[in-house]
């Protein structure tokens, strides 16, 4: 997590950097800071605890005149959120300032050595070690900033995206990456760098994604230069961004989360476009079509993911097992990487990640590749690390998701997993062609059905008022809707800070039922599927213990309507396609409860959208 941004050009660096920080705030927002070299040759560093707006307030009466600068928005790893621990950090002699996203694992060791050489540290961060080390090398070797950065990075173990500026050189930024993302924007007279392209999309569409182990030198009036850690110059590969400004704005909605919930009919259409064609009779997923033999012969699929993406992965397991009859395992990437995974060449590993940058998922990808498995990446962020590190893959194409709580990315992921399952089923002939075509046809109808479900908005809003002050919630579902229960509970807890547990409805008898009383509402996802009768009895079990029930049911349901306290009706849809539909009312419910409680739904406390640390 943490977002970094840098600017060198003819314009006002402060304006570009502050705007850029706002765009990157989803990556962390416990403190922010900026460093600029003024025309008078002063290195001005300003830092403030809290959101970027606090930094703006601090800078109001300060000298912010500069055409070069770097900035940072933090999600604390080493050291509490405070002005002192905020980035940029600077060297003791005030010559260098540096911003960093990542974690320096051997910082303690390096700090001890530097202290022995007389360095004094002011913060508790791992980052300060890096800037002091670079300056120490620069002075000791009397070398350029580039050489000092390179030498320092040889001594560092960990993950980083960094940008460094020098007081005495207002014409150069040196930046580097290892495991944390960094992209450089090349304008006509200006160069930008950032953790993702959002801070510079309005200035240029030309982007260069730095690779692991690369150092970039941005020099005023010179073309961009990139070197590896052995100082060999790399080829510059300029990509054109597929991003627009309107995708980064709220577009009249009070929050990004609500905008993203309501965008889902459109984003799902984008996700299906060109992949489910000929009225649903043809499934075209390039990542599968280009690797037919791999998908035909796979003996097992392992899906690795974190957070909401892990919930989508569980739905993927149900889909692939039902449609393709291939055993599927779903692993938390953070556990997978340390679980002595056993993979063979017959395994396909699917890495599912909205950001394409989650550190644990990325690490799992590397392990899987090293073990010889075929790795298929499913991601949203074009050009991010996971799509670049995998053998093949598919984008979910839902556009930038800015609200920290994932909504449209979740439904996009489920959609791509459904298309993937259908594509594999077609290839392996594990499902009759007519059945594939029938599901393909239903898949094309999903965006419209989502539009229909979104009409529950007012009803959910009213309902939310009844439950705003509940302290605990239980979410129950079975089969395809068990992962939806997990996701519904996660949505509620992450933005409203109400404790919520998702559970397979039948498992409730083995523990959570003890918690049920009049104070503990249950949200039960109970569409008319092959487990309907079973879930009806689970609903009765909750009711018998005095718990109130909000049930998501199929339109026209009369049985649960008579037992539950509230029902939210969704249209009829094939069971395997139901999660996209059933998750919508749960998104709305968590949203309105959080809003009723006055919470900042787009930036919930302690969370970050892109988790680039372990
Ligand atoms: C964070 C985000 C979640 C996301 C998870 C995995 O926790 O807040 O919304 O699901 O990371 O992120 P990824 O980008 O890999 O899907």
Coordinates of C-alpha atoms in Angstrom, one line a residue, residues 4-258:
X4 CA 3.8 7.7 -4.4
X5 CA 3.9 10.4 -7.0
X6 CA 6.5 12.5 -8.6
X7 CA 6.7 15.4 -11.1
X8 CA 9.4 17.1 -13.1
X9 CA 8.5 19.7 -15.8
X10 CA 7.6 23.2 -16.5
X11 CA 4.4 23.4 -14.5
X12 CA 3.6 23.8 -10.8
X13 CA 4.8 20.6 -9.1
X14 CA 2.7 21.2 -5.9
X15 CA -0.6 21.3 -7.8
X16 CA 0.2 18.2 -9.8
X17 CA 1.4 16.3 -6.7
X18 CA -1.5 17.2 -4.4
X19 CA -4.0 16.2 -7.1
X20 CA -2.0 13.0 -7.7
X21 CA -2.1 12.2 -4.0
X22 CA -5.9 12.6 -3.9
X23 CA -6.1 10.0 -6.7
X24 CA -3.8 7.6 -4.8
X25 CA -5.4 8.1 -1.4
X26 CA -7.2 4.8 -1.9
X27 CA -3.8 3.2 -1.3
X28 CA -3.5 4.6 2.2
X29 CA -4.5 7.7 4.1
X30 CA -3.0 7.9 7.5
X31 CA -0.5 10.6 6.6
X32 CA 0.7 12.5 3.6
X33 CA 3.8 14.5 2.6
X34 CA 5.5 16.3 -0.1
X35 CA 9.1 17.4 -1.0
X36 CA 10.0 20.0 -3.6
X37 CA 13.1 21.8 -4.6
X38 CA 12.4 25.5 -4.9
X39 CA 13.9 27.8 -7.6
X40 CA 16.0 29.2 -4.8
X41 CA 17.5 25.8 -4.3
X42 CA 15.7 25.0 -1.0
X43 CA 14.5 21.4 -0.3
X44 CA 11.0 22.1 1.2
X45 CA 9.5 19.1 2.9
X46 CA 6.0 19.2 4.4
X47 CA 4.2 16.4 6.1
X48 CA 0.9 16.0 8.0
X49 CA -0.8 13.1 9.8
X50 CA -4.2 12.2 8.4
X51 CA -5.7 12.6 5.0
X52 CA -4.2 14.7 2.1
X53 CA -6.5 17.6 2.9
X54 CA -4.5 18.1 6.2
X55 CA -1.3 18.4 4.1
X56 CA -3.0 21.0 2.0
X57 CA -4.0 23.0 5.0
X58 CA -0.5 22.8 6.3
X59 CA 0.9 24.0 3.0
X60 CA -1.4 27.0 2.6
X61 CA 1.1 29.6 3.8
X62 CA 4.3 27.7 2.8
X63 CA 6.7 28.1 -0.1
X64 CA 5.4 25.6 -2.6
X65 CA 6.9 27.1 -5.6
X66 CA 8.7 24.4 -7.5
X67 CA 8.8 22.5 -10.8
X68 CA 10.2 19.3 -9.3
X69 CA 8.8 17.3 -6.4
X70 CA 7.8 13.9 -4.9
X71 CA 4.9 13.1 -2.6
X72 CA 3.4 10.2 -0.6
X73 CA 0.2 9.0 1.0
X74 CA 0.9 6.5 3.7
X75 CA -0.6 3.3 5.1
X76 CA 1.6 2.7 8.1
X77 CA 3.7 -0.5 8.4
X78 CA 6.7 0.5 10.5
X79 CA 5.9 3.2 13.1
X80 CA 2.5 4.7 14.0
X81 CA 0.8 7.3 11.7
X82 CA 2.4 10.6 12.7
X83 CA 4.0 13.7 11.2
X84 CA 7.4 12.3 11.9
X85 CA 6.8 8.9 10.4
X86 CA 5.1 10.4 7.3
X87 CA 7.1 10.5 4.0
X88 CA 9.1 12.0 2.4
X89 CA 12.0 11.1 4.6
X90 CA 15.2 13.0 4.2
X91 CA 18.9 12.4 4.8
X92 CA 20.4 13.9 7.9
X93 CA 22.3 16.6 6.0
X94 CA 19.1 17.6 4.3
X95 CA 20.4 16.8 0.8
X96 CA 18.1 14.1 -0.3
X97 CA 14.3 13.4 0.1
X98 CA 12.8 10.0 -0.7
X99 CA 9.3 8.5 -0.9
X100 CA 8.8 4.7 -0.6
X101 CA 6.0 2.2 -1.0
X102 CA 6.9 -1.2 0.3
X103 CA 8.9 -2.8 3.1
X104 CA 12.6 -2.9 3.7
X105 CA 13.1 -6.2 5.5
X106 CA 16.7 -5.8 6.6
X107 CA 16.2 -2.2 7.8
X108 CA 17.2 -3.0 11.3
X109 CA 20.5 -4.3 10.3
X110 CA 21.2 -1.4 7.9
X111 CA 20.1 1.0 10.6
X112 CA 22.5 -0.4 13.1
X113 CA 25.4 -0.1 10.7
X114 CA 24.5 3.4 9.7
X115 CA 24.2 4.4 13.4
X116 CA 27.7 3.0 13.9
X117 CA 28.8 5.4 11.2
X118 CA 27.2 8.3 13.1
X119 CA 23.8 8.6 11.4
X120 CA 20.9 9.8 13.6
X121 CA 17.4 8.6 12.9
X122 CA 14.3 10.6 13.6
X123 CA 11.5 8.3 12.6
X124 CA 10.6 4.6 13.3
X125 CA 10.3 3.8 9.6
X126 CA 12.2 1.4 7.5
X127 CA 12.2 4.1 4.8
X128 CA 14.4 6.5 6.6
X129 CA 17.1 3.8 6.5
X130 CA 17.0 3.8 2.8
X131 CA 17.5 7.6 2.3
X132 CA 20.3 7.7 4.9
X133 CA 22.0 4.8 3.2
X134 CA 21.8 6.5 -0.2
X135 CA 23.2 9.7 1.1
X136 CA 25.9 7.9 3.1
X137 CA 27.1 6.0 -0.1
X138 CA 26.9 9.2 -2.2
X139 CA 29.2 11.1 0.2
X140 CA 31.5 8.2 0.8
X141 CA 32.0 7.4 -2.9
X142 CA 31.5 10.9 -4.1
X143 CA 29.2 9.5 -6.8
X144 CA 26.1 10.5 -8.6
X145 CA 22.6 10.0 -7.2
X146 CA 22.0 7.2 -9.7
X147 CA 25.1 5.3 -8.6
X148 CA 24.3 5.8 -4.9
X149 CA 20.8 4.5 -5.4
X150 CA 22.0 1.5 -7.3
X151 CA 24.6 0.7 -4.7
X152 CA 22.1 1.1 -1.9
X153 CA 19.5 -1.1 -3.6
X154 CA 22.1 -3.9 -3.8
X155 CA 22.2 -3.8 0.0
X156 CA 18.4 -3.8 0.5
X157 CA 16.2 -6.8 1.0
X158 CA 12.5 -6.2 0.5
X159 CA 9.9 -4.5 -1.6
X160 CA 10.1 -1.0 -2.8
X161 CA 8.9 1.6 -5.3
X162 CA 11.0 4.7 -4.5
X163 CA 11.6 8.2 -5.8
X164 CA 14.5 10.4 -4.7
X165 CA 15.3 14.0 -5.3
X166 CA 18.4 16.1 -4.4
X167 CA 18.5 19.6 -3.0
X168 CA 21.4 20.6 -5.3
X169 CA 20.0 19.1 -8.4
X170 CA 16.5 20.5 -9.3
X171 CA 16.6 18.7 -12.6
X172 CA 16.6 15.0 -11.7
X173 CA 14.4 12.4 -10.1
X174 CA 15.7 8.9 -9.6
X175 CA 13.1 6.2 -9.2
X176 CA 13.2 2.4 -8.8
X177 CA 11.0 -0.6 -8.2
X178 CA 11.1 -4.1 -6.8
X179 CA 7.8 -5.8 -6.1
X180 CA 5.9 -2.6 -5.6
X181 CA 4.3 -0.9 -8.6
X182 CA 5.7 2.2 -10.4
X183 CA 4.7 3.8 -13.7
X184 CA 6.2 6.8 -15.4
X185 CA 4.1 9.1 -17.5
X186 CA 5.8 10.9 -20.4
X187 CA 4.3 14.2 -21.4
X188 CA 5.6 16.7 -23.9
X189 CA 7.4 18.9 -21.4
X190 CA 6.7 17.0 -18.2
X191 CA 7.5 13.6 -16.7
X192 CA 5.4 12.0 -14.0
X193 CA 5.8 9.0 -11.9
X194 CA 3.3 7.3 -9.7
X195 CA 2.1 4.0 -8.1
X196 CA -0.5 3.8 -10.8
X197 CA -1.4 6.0 -13.8
X198 CA -4.3 7.8 -12.2
X199 CA -2.3 10.9 -11.1
X200 CA -1.2 11.7 -14.6
X201 CA -3.9 10.5 -16.9
X202 CA -5.1 14.0 -17.6
X203 CA -1.7 15.1 -18.8
X204 CA -0.5 12.2 -20.9
X205 CA -1.6 8.8 -22.2
X206 CA 2.0 7.6 -22.6
X207 CA 3.1 5.3 -19.8
X208 CA 6.2 3.2 -19.1
X209 CA 5.7 0.5 -16.5
X210 CA 8.9 0.0 -14.6
X211 CA 9.9 -3.7 -14.1
X212 CA 11.4 -5.2 -11.0
X213 CA 15.0 -4.3 -10.6
X214 CA 14.9 -1.3 -12.8
X215 CA 16.0 2.2 -12.0
X216 CA 14.6 5.2 -13.9
X217 CA 16.4 8.5 -14.4
X218 CA 14.1 11.4 -15.1
X219 CA 16.2 14.3 -16.2
X220 CA 15.0 17.7 -17.3
X221 CA 15.3 18.2 -21.0
X222 CA 16.5 14.6 -21.6
X223 CA 14.7 11.5 -22.7
X224 CA 13.8 9.0 -19.9
X225 CA 16.5 6.5 -19.2
X226 CA 16.1 3.1 -17.5
X227 CA 18.8 0.9 -16.1
X228 CA 18.9 -2.4 -14.4
X229 CA 20.8 -3.0 -11.1
X230 CA 23.9 -3.9 -13.1
X231 CA 23.7 -0.5 -14.8
X232 CA 22.8 -1.9 -18.2
X233 CA 20.4 0.4 -20.1
X234 CA 16.9 -1.1 -20.7
X235 CA 14.7 -0.6 -23.7
X236 CA 11.9 1.8 -23.1
X237 CA 8.5 0.3 -23.8
X238 CA 5.8 3.1 -24.0
X239 CA 2.3 1.9 -23.6
X240 CA -0.9 3.9 -24.3
X241 CA -3.2 4.2 -21.3
X242 CA -6.8 3.0 -21.5
X243 CA -8.0 5.3 -18.8
X244 CA -10.2 8.4 -18.9
X245 CA -10.7 11.1 -16.3
X246 CA -14.4 10.5 -16.0
X247 CA -13.6 7.0 -14.7
X248 CA -11.8 8.7 -11.8
X249 CA -14.6 11.1 -10.8
X250 CA -17.7 10.5 -8.7
X251 CA -20.0 11.6 -11.6
X252 CA -22.7 13.1 -9.4
X253 CA -22.8 10.3 -6.8
X254 CA -22.0 11.1 -3.1
X255 CA -19.3 8.4 -3.1
X256 CA -17.3 6.3 -5.3
X257 CA -18.7 3.2 -3.7
X258 CA -22.3 4.1 -4.7

